[in-house]
């Protein structure tokens, strides 16, 4: 048995990958997996198989944002090598089943062994990262570590110092909250077990089967403190100094979401006993290298060496995720945590759809069409298991991260590109159910024509994403002959108009029926998703011509774009780590900006697109570890580069046009799955010659600034005449411009203008229509009354002097009406004046100084703006009631939302004064709410008193620095206050 297993490790391979011949060009040689491991790229350098199940890579950190992938280039210690990794995400997870080769650890010592007992220093000089292969020297142990992978398996080769006994630490505890573990020995040569954990994925389960080339001499397993698992093991192997390859230990690993039996089957499906003494590790390494060459050679380019390295590294990064999830027998663990089985297709996971619908999936629809069918089948199976399509799926868990129902553009774009081998009726059913769920403001959007900022946070971004997704659903319905559904969703796709403010020319949130004021388009705040209004105001990919018209026409749009790219890169509001790679207010480091540089072509100045796209490619992408200007985001960042470098870009996924940019390569060929080649040639292209002077298609002049999918699918050849000076005639005529337009069929909502929703004696109300030709109809309903009866036509501003809600809608000349919008106005219950000692965070003003005494209480969702927020300071306010009064009770409400860094104050003190100078402390109040209670909750600090005073002072002590147990450890906690009441 021992002999057979040793031969297995010497001879196992992946026969299916060896049949084809050696490629003429080895594109894998041009890949540098280190790109993106520095700065905020969040990539990993280890071994991966194209879209494979295992990503075998070193772990150097896990405790902050730049450790999301488990590795950062600036680190100097390796903690071990784990089998699953995320590529470029902004949230951390995975890094499962960690092993570390060691020597000299005392096997008789009782656990715990911890990371510091086995981590090792390393040098980048002794590191090699290639497509499908990684090598590093571990200084502490004198061990050379090599890693490679198959489609469902991981292979390790550790070369130990001479005459030492090999040992291995198997650690199932790192990074996440562990829910359960098991490690058991299987015979002399193997161990198996599982790890169940809670992190970004609520309930992730990874089973493993791990086999060794040496027999196990001793294994010491740690028992968990709770007695319900085995979190770590120290494995000591027999010393084989007398045999060949005496210093080596080979480890091969299979994983599964279903069982240890499946993990073993996955492993054994990729290795077979062979004669001839072929060294297994090297065979697998070469087989995987060939798999990468096969994938990378789907697009062949010719250019300067540096640009080719950047390009093929980017193309490599597009094939890490989605990752294979189903086992070799078709089984996988679904969203319902039950075991399911496919009927011949592969289930994938890691669907970062808000990121990847923009460019990655459109790229797949050109070069990975068969796999795209599996992607869509995976999404449909997710729908069957959880009742909706994935938003951000990970390991059979819905993280509900990001916004939109972004499976819609993925499915719509696949259909637009002729990919139909899936259940299209089920796809439409899934889209409709997902787009009508009462969650994340979808129902508010559907019933009001926009997401209301006082009901749902990130309201502007959600409105715009939902509108585009609805257009995509309309395209799917139209292709299936469902005209009524298509018409309804085309109407919904125009709801972007209800957050477009003609007076500022920006997308702007509406709060209580009123445009948010003050408003700064550079400000990143709770109304936008990882962006500001500058970046989201162009987010109407499906109706770009409608946006051009709304902005004032071609010249206005061109000027607006010029301002975007030439403005200061300074942003206001909260710090958003994803807003990087700034060119003016454009943020290449985050997805909402990715299509914007191509919009110049829609107004007839494509040379400006060519200039800015070239600038972004040359300045923000390199072949160094810090070669990405922001998160890789599961391939989206790299897909943007791939498409842009080829010279055409899918501005509107779900459509059929691609907009020309500035081709980077003299020759580029995309080998299509239909057997044809789509060819792009730009013989004179260079940094200087970045402008398209003219284009030839199949030998004939071509004046358009875009290409259609039909041109690509039929294998056309485009030749670009490049020049150092722009040609203003190319792509200028309207017939030569790309088009993205939805016929306008909606009437936009009116807007209220009032000085403040809380007033003293009376307030002036004005109602504005977005179109001067609209009529406005309104109804004022006093508090306590029921809305009903007739609306009257609005003629001029009016005043109100009591609590009321005003409803209004617009009609056009044909009698079509908008949604009804409303504003609620309240007469102040007091005339108190508030003086604050410390400034509040401008993003969390709740409406200003008086907000803490205005009688309007914030909800448990701080993102709706009802709370006054303070960070890194205490809260102190003096309230002047205007005259002396008898007080029987003082109270102040505070919010705790620990996950969002909002923690209750340590204590609250109340003071009173008659003259505003001499204050008497009434009492200090504390509380027993655990700061580690992650439930969002309001705590009222209430103090009965019996005192006469004019002034009340409230002081709240900030929690201070967030401790080690918090994800933001070292940061400063917030105080959120509302409302202070005096009785």
XYZ file of N, CA and C in Angstrom, residues 604-782:
537
model
N -20.785 62.722 -30.489
C -20.060 63.016 -31.718
C -18.628 63.454 -31.549
N -18.017 63.243 -30.367
C -16.601 63.583 -30.193
C -15.848 62.357 -29.674
N -15.824 61.278 -30.464
C -15.172 60.051 -29.991
C -13.678 60.216 -29.751
N -13.077 61.249 -30.340
C -11.644 61.445 -30.104
C -11.363 61.761 -28.638
N -12.333 62.347 -27.946
C -12.141 62.588 -26.517
C -12.216 61.285 -25.726
N -13.087 60.364 -26.153
C -13.077 59.026 -25.561
C -11.730 58.367 -25.771
N -11.213 58.433 -27.001
C -9.941 57.789 -27.308
C -8.814 58.345 -26.442
N -8.827 59.619 -26.213
C -7.772 60.245 -25.409
C -7.847 59.824 -23.950
N -9.042 59.909 -23.362
C -9.152 59.651 -21.927
C -9.007 58.168 -21.620
N -9.525 57.286 -22.494
C -9.375 55.851 -22.263
C -7.900 55.463 -22.327
N -7.183 56.028 -23.294
C -5.751 55.730 -23.395
C -5.008 56.223 -22.155
N -5.372 57.388 -21.678
C -4.746 57.949 -20.484
C -4.959 57.020 -19.285
N -6.178 56.533 -19.115
C -6.484 55.642 -17.995
C -5.674 54.360 -18.112
N -5.631 53.770 -19.304
C -4.898 52.512 -19.476
C -3.417 52.690 -19.197
N -2.842 53.777 -19.677
C -1.400 53.959 -19.549
C -0.969 54.400 -18.159
N -1.818 55.127 -17.460
C -1.420 55.683 -16.174
C -1.895 54.883 -14.974
N -2.938 54.086 -15.122
C -3.537 53.430 -13.959
C -3.420 51.909 -13.982
N -2.768 51.347 -14.999
C -2.522 49.911 -15.068
C -1.049 49.676 -15.366
N -0.390 48.843 -14.554
C 1.005 48.482 -14.796
C 1.159 46.981 -14.578
N 2.386 46.489 -14.775
C 2.651 45.069 -14.536
C 3.375 44.849 -13.215
N 3.261 45.795 -12.290
C 3.888 45.703 -10.981
C 2.862 45.260 -9.935
N 3.304 44.882 -8.729
C 2.345 44.471 -7.687
C 1.276 45.522 -7.391
N 1.622 46.798 -7.521
C 0.617 47.851 -7.306
C -0.002 48.310 -8.626
N -0.081 47.387 -9.577
C -0.508 47.736 -10.932
C -1.990 47.906 -11.127
N -2.806 47.747 -10.072
C -4.238 48.030 -10.145
C -4.541 49.211 -9.239
N -5.353 50.135 -9.735
C -5.629 51.358 -8.974
C -6.774 51.180 -7.985
N -7.353 49.998 -7.900
C -8.439 49.724 -6.972
C -8.706 48.238 -6.926
N -9.744 47.851 -6.212
C -10.082 46.430 -6.085
C -10.246 45.770 -7.450
N -9.705 44.582 -7.579
C -9.876 43.793 -8.798
C -11.333 43.366 -8.986
N -12.039 43.173 -7.887
C -13.481 42.876 -7.916
C -13.829 41.706 -8.831
N -13.193 40.569 -8.528
C -13.539 39.302 -9.198
C -13.438 39.389 -10.717
N -12.491 40.165 -11.211
C -12.239 40.206 -12.649
C -12.769 41.417 -13.373
N -13.618 42.226 -12.737
C -14.197 43.366 -13.442
C -13.149 44.404 -13.826
N -12.251 44.742 -12.893
C -11.244 45.749 -13.202
C -10.383 45.300 -14.382
N -9.985 44.040 -14.364
C -9.150 43.525 -15.443
C -9.924 43.396 -16.747
N -11.204 43.031 -16.654
C -12.014 42.942 -17.872
C -12.131 44.305 -18.529
N -12.242 45.371 -17.727
C -12.275 46.720 -18.298
C -11.017 46.958 -19.123
N -9.870 46.562 -18.584
C -8.625 46.766 -19.329
C -8.596 45.903 -20.585
N -8.995 44.651 -20.478
C -8.963 43.754 -21.637
C -9.779 44.329 -22.783
N -11.011 44.707 -22.510
C -11.876 45.232 -23.564
C -11.371 46.575 -24.081
N -10.935 47.427 -23.163
C -10.459 48.745 -23.582
C -9.181 48.639 -24.403
N -8.285 47.737 -24.009
C -7.037 47.581 -24.754
C -7.292 47.002 -26.138
N -8.306 46.142 -26.268
C -8.656 45.624 -27.583
C -9.240 46.711 -28.472
N -9.872 47.714 -27.847
C -10.347 48.857 -28.615
C -11.846 48.990 -28.736
N -12.624 48.157 -28.016
C -14.086 48.296 -28.066
C -14.655 47.899 -26.711
N -15.770 48.552 -26.311
C -16.247 48.413 -24.936
C -17.771 48.306 -24.885
N -18.316 47.402 -24.028
C -19.772 47.214 -23.933
C -20.411 48.218 -22.976
N -20.663 49.410 -23.442
C -21.233 50.446 -22.574
C -22.581 50.010 -22.014
N -23.395 49.357 -22.832
C -24.746 48.955 -22.428
C -24.892 47.443 -22.498
N -24.530 46.717 -21.432
C -24.786 45.277 -21.444
C -26.266 45.000 -21.679
N -26.537 44.046 -22.536
C -27.909 43.783 -22.951
C -28.225 44.384 -24.305
N -27.358 45.278 -24.769
C -27.487 45.860 -26.098
C -26.577 45.156 -27.083
N -26.494 45.703 -28.286
C -25.737 45.031 -29.338
C -24.580 45.865 -29.862
N -24.311 47.020 -29.245
C -23.234 47.892 -29.714
C -22.078 47.918 -28.725
N -20.871 48.032 -29.276
C -19.654 48.235 -28.496
C -19.009 49.518 -29.020
N -18.579 50.377 -28.127
C -18.043 51.675 -28.522
C -16.531 51.578 -28.667
N -16.009 52.147 -29.772
C -14.564 52.148 -29.975
C -13.863 53.024 -28.951
N -12.687 52.544 -28.527
C -11.800 53.348 -27.698
C -10.535 53.623 -28.475
N -9.393 53.298 -27.873
C -8.103 53.485 -28.522
C -7.352 52.157 -28.487
N -7.346 51.396 -29.589
C -6.707 50.065 -29.593
C -5.235 50.152 -29.200
N -4.818 49.245 -28.312
C -3.447 49.266 -27.813
C -2.500 48.383 -28.624
N -3.051 47.500 -29.490
C -2.215 46.492 -30.110
C -2.202 46.619 -31.638
N -1.068 46.303 -32.190
C -0.942 46.326 -33.649
C -1.871 45.288 -34.269
N -1.941 44.137 -33.624
C -2.830 43.075 -34.092
C -3.507 42.439 -32.888
N -4.774 42.152 -33.021
C -5.517 41.432 -31.980
C -6.533 40.537 -32.666
N -6.600 39.303 -32.205
C -7.538 38.339 -32.774
C -8.292 37.660 -31.632
N -9.618 37.676 -31.711
C -10.450 36.937 -30.771
C -10.956 35.695 -31.494
N -10.572 34.539 -30.974
C -11.013 33.275 -31.568
C -12.378 32.933 -30.982
N -13.399 33.028 -31.788
C -14.767 32.825 -31.331
C -15.125 31.348 -31.290
N -16.093 31.017 -30.450
C -16.484 29.613 -30.317
C -17.235 29.099 -31.539
N -17.670 30.003 -32.444
C -18.326 29.548 -33.672
C -17.317 29.219 -34.772
N -16.022 29.278 -34.420
C -14.980 28.924 -35.376
C -14.422 30.093 -36.158
N -15.040 31.284 -36.027
C -14.559 32.458 -36.749
C -13.604 33.274 -35.879
N -12.864 34.171 -36.515
C -11.944 35.074 -35.827
C -12.396 36.511 -36.029
N -12.490 37.236 -34.933
C -12.734 38.679 -35.006
C -11.388 39.359 -34.845
N -11.021 40.161 -35.843
C -9.673 40.719 -35.922
C -9.703 42.234 -35.854
N -8.801 42.784 -35.048
C -8.630 44.242 -34.960
C -7.160 44.551 -35.182
N -6.888 45.417 -36.154
C -5.505 45.787 -36.462
C -5.349 47.294 -36.378
N -4.283 47.693 -35.699
C -3.958 49.117 -35.581
C -2.449 49.254 -35.726
N -1.942 49.156 -36.966
C -0.494 49.050 -37.192
C 0.320 50.203 -36.614
N -0.256 51.418 -36.562
C 0.516 52.590 -36.130
C 0.193 53.002 -34.696
N -0.534 52.170 -33.956
C -0.942 52.590 -32.621
C 0.266 52.777 -31.706
N 0.176 53.794 -30.880
C 1.211 54.092 -29.884
C 0.618 55.083 -28.906
N 1.392 55.409 -27.899
C 0.905 56.406 -26.944
C 0.633 57.724 -27.643
N 1.484 58.085 -28.581
C 1.276 59.327 -29.325
C 0.137 59.167 -30.331
N 0.157 58.061 -31.054
C -0.876 57.814 -32.066
C -2.081 57.120 -31.422
N -2.775 57.862 -30.598
C -3.893 57.291 -29.843
C -5.248 57.552 -30.471
N -5.284 58.379 -31.509
C -6.560 58.804 -32.094
C -6.884 58.005 -33.354
N -8.156 57.668 -33.521
C -8.604 56.980 -34.729
C -8.844 58.019 -35.816
N -8.090 57.896 -36.896
C -8.289 58.787 -38.035
C -9.359 58.234 -38.973
N -9.306 56.910 -39.201
C -10.292 56.269 -40.061
C -10.304 54.778 -39.740
N -11.337 54.096 -40.225
C -11.488 52.655 -39.979
C -11.918 51.981 -41.276
N -11.378 50.778 -41.487
C -11.817 49.921 -42.587
C -12.405 48.648 -42.008
N -13.570 48.239 -42.520
C -14.165 46.964 -42.130
C -14.182 46.051 -43.337
N -13.471 44.951 -43.233
C -13.406 43.977 -44.330
C -13.058 44.658 -45.651
N -12.143 45.604 -45.567
C -11.632 46.264 -46.759
C -12.411 47.463 -47.234
N -13.517 47.797 -46.559
C -14.352 48.926 -46.968
C -14.341 50.013 -45.886
N -14.434 51.289 -46.292
C -14.454 52.378 -45.304
C -15.622 52.207 -44.324
N -15.330 52.545 -43.083
C -16.324 52.369 -42.013
C -16.257 53.625 -41.151
N -17.337 54.395 -41.088
C -17.294 55.690 -40.413
C -17.893 55.723 -39.029
N -18.409 54.608 -38.543
C -19.083 54.607 -37.244
C -18.056 54.499 -36.104
N -18.453 55.034 -34.941
C -17.555 54.978 -33.783
C -17.903 53.809 -32.880
N -18.555 52.812 -33.435
C -18.919 51.632 -32.673
C -18.947 50.423 -33.598
N -18.999 49.230 -32.984
C -19.110 47.994 -33.731
C -20.285 47.223 -33.141
N -20.955 46.417 -33.945
C -22.084 45.634 -33.451
C -21.653 44.193 -33.180
N -22.461 43.514 -32.390
C -22.168 42.103 -32.123
C -22.219 41.298 -33.426
N -23.094 41.655 -34.328
C -23.175 40.931 -35.599
C -21.848 40.994 -36.345
N -21.187 42.180 -36.320
C -19.879 42.307 -36.962
C -18.869 41.356 -36.325
N -18.942 41.253 -34.999
C -18.000 40.389 -34.292
C -18.272 38.924 -34.623
N -19.535 38.527 -34.512
C -19.894 37.111 -34.680
C -19.586 36.586 -36.074
N -19.657 37.446 -37.067
C -19.384 36.970 -38.426
C -17.895 36.973 -38.756
N -17.066 37.378 -37.767
C -15.618 37.313 -37.955
C -15.062 38.419 -38.820
N -15.544 39.633 -38.628
C -15.064 40.769 -39.425
C -13.628 41.133 -39.050
N -13.000 41.839 -39.963
C -11.675 42.401 -39.718
C -11.767 43.915 -39.770
N -11.337 44.561 -38.698
C -11.328 46.016 -38.628
C -9.884 46.493 -38.603
N -9.603 47.450 -39.455
C -8.270 48.055 -39.486
C -8.409 49.527 -39.116
N -7.662 49.940 -38.090
C -7.738 51.300 -37.573
C -6.524 52.095 -38.047
N -6.816 53.212 -38.686
C -5.758 54.145 -39.020
C -5.563 55.094 -37.850
N -4.457 54.957 -37.139
C -4.219 55.732 -35.928
C -3.340 56.936 -36.236
N -3.541 58.008 -35.449
C -2.823 59.249 -35.708
C -2.553 59.968 -34.389
N -1.602 60.896 -34.438
C -1.268 61.694 -33.253
C -2.228 62.855 -33.057
N -3.005 63.166 -34.076
C -3.982 64.257 -33.985
C -5.386 63.695 -34.161
N -6.337 64.227 -33.409
C -7.712 63.732 -33.540
C -8.319 64.095 -34.887
N -9.218 63.253 -35.343
C -9.995 63.527 -36.544
C -11.420 63.854 -36.097
N -11.771 65.143 -36.031
C -13.096 65.519 -35.507
C -14.246 65.067 -36.399
N -13.957 64.638 -37.618
C -15.023 64.195 -38.523
C -15.401 62.743 -38.277
N -14.430 61.976 -37.756
C -14.730 60.551 -37.546
C -15.748 60.393 -36.418
N -16.870 59.716 -36.716
C -17.895 59.464 -35.714
C -18.703 60.675 -35.320
N -18.614 61.751 -36.097
C -19.326 62.982 -35.711
C -20.793 62.945 -36.141
N -21.067 62.460 -37.337
C -22.445 62.453 -37.834
C -23.333 61.621 -36.912
N -24.576 62.047 -36.739
C -25.491 61.342 -35.847
C -25.644 59.877 -36.248
N -25.656 59.613 -37.533
C -25.799 58.236 -37.991
C -24.598 57.370 -37.698
N -23.475 57.994 -37.336
C -22.253 57.243 -37.045
C -22.009 57.092 -35.542
N -22.915 57.606 -34.742
C -22.739 57.545 -33.283
C -23.469 56.326 -32.705
N -22.975 55.799 -31.600
C -23.746 54.754 -30.911
C -25.041 55.344 -30.357
N -26.016 54.516 -30.180
C -27.330 54.965 -29.697
C -27.750 54.108 -28.512
N -28.261 54.780 -27.505
C -28.832 54.095 -26.343
C -30.011 54.945 -25.893
N -31.219 54.519 -26.243
C -32.365 55.399 -26.040
C -33.621 54.608 -25.694
N -34.375 55.143 -24.724
C -35.701 54.627 -24.380
C -36.705 55.737 -24.665
N -37.718 55.431 -25.445
C -38.736 56.441 -25.747
C -39.424 56.866 -24.453
N -39.461 58.152 -24.213
C -40.008 58.684 -22.968
C -41.526 58.508 -22.937
N -42.000 57.805 -21.904
C -43.447 57.579 -21.775
C -43.952 57.918 -20.382
N -43.086 58.389 -19.503
C -43.536 58.689 -18.148
C -43.622 60.200 -17.938
N -44.394 60.588 -16.962
C -44.434 61.965 -16.470
C -43.680 61.964 -15.143
N -42.675 62.804 -15.019
C -41.855 62.813 -13.819
C -42.609 63.422 -12.640
N -42.134 63.084 -11.451
C -42.778 63.554 -10.232
C -42.471 65.024 -9.955
N -43.413 65.742 -9.319
C -43.126 67.116 -8.889
C -42.223 67.117 -7.650
N -41.714 68.285 -7.312
C -40.840 68.449 -6.153
C -41.356 69.584 -5.285
N -41.280 69.399 -3.970
C -41.667 70.452 -3.030
C -40.447 71.299 -2.674
N -40.718 72.585 -2.435
C -39.693 73.484 -1.914
C -40.248 74.142 -0.657
N -39.624 73.823 0.480
C -39.992 74.462 1.750
C -38.700 74.757 2.490
N -38.678 75.836 3.284
C -37.438 76.157 4.015
C -36.994 75.029 4.930
N -37.961 74.385 5.612
C -37.663 73.279 6.511
C -38.956 72.531 6.767
N -38.890 71.203 6.895
C -40.123 70.458 7.181
C -40.662 70.707 8.592
N -39.852 71.306 9.451
C -40.305 71.698 10.783
C -40.263 73.220 10.857
N -41.380 73.843 11.179
C -41.456 75.303 11.160
C -42.015 75.805 12.485
N -41.944 77.117 12.692
C -42.454 77.708 13.926
C -43.925 78.107 13.766
N -44.198 79.320 13.276
C -45.593 79.771 13.165
C -46.229 79.327 11.858
N -45.500 79.507 10.752
C -46.009 79.111 9.443
C -44.828 78.935 8.506
N -45.073 78.340 7.354
C -44.015 78.157 6.366
C -44.603 78.259 4.969
N -43.769 78.660 4.034
C -44.152 78.793 2.637
C -43.893 77.484 1.898
N -44.836 77.093 1.052
C -44.725 75.856 0.275
C -44.792 76.189 -1.206
N -43.827 75.676 -1.940
C -43.825 75.815 -3.397
C -43.706 74.429 -3.999
N -44.418 74.186 -5.082
C -44.352 72.902 -5.773
C -43.868 73.152 -7.198
N -42.871 72.373 -7.610
C -42.251 72.603 -8.917
C -42.410 71.364 -9.795
N -42.779 71.605 -11.052
C -42.854 70.521 -12.037
C -41.534 70.434 -12.782
N -41.083 69.221 -13.139
C -39.822 69.088 -13.883
C -39.915 69.588 -15.316
N -41.126 69.773 -15.822
C -41.343 70.270 -17.180
C -42.352 71.419 -17.084
N -42.007 72.549 -17.650
C -42.878 73.723 -17.537
C -44.235 73.513 -18.201
N -44.342 72.519 -19.065
C -45.611 72.248 -19.725
C -46.533 71.338 -18.914
N -46.022 70.806 -17.816
C -46.855 69.958 -16.960
C -47.787 70.820 -16.103
N -48.900 70.223 -15.714
C -49.749 70.811 -14.693
C -49.519 70.084 -13.374
N -49.683 70.813 -12.274
C -49.503 70.237 -10.947
C -50.839 70.231 -10.222
N -51.115 69.112 -9.555
C -52.327 68.965 -8.763
C -51.917 68.571 -7.348
N -52.597 69.170 -6.359
C -52.173 68.898 -4.986
C -53.365 68.801 -4.055
N -53.087 68.258 -2.868
C -54.088 68.124 -1.819
C -53.377 68.243 -0.476
N -53.884 69.058 0.426
C -53.309 69.224 1.748
C -54.190 68.501 2.763
N -53.601 67.601 3.532
C -54.358 66.792 4.498
C -53.836 67.102 5.894
N -54.646 67.741 6.747
C -54.216 68.035 8.122
C -53.924 66.762 8.897
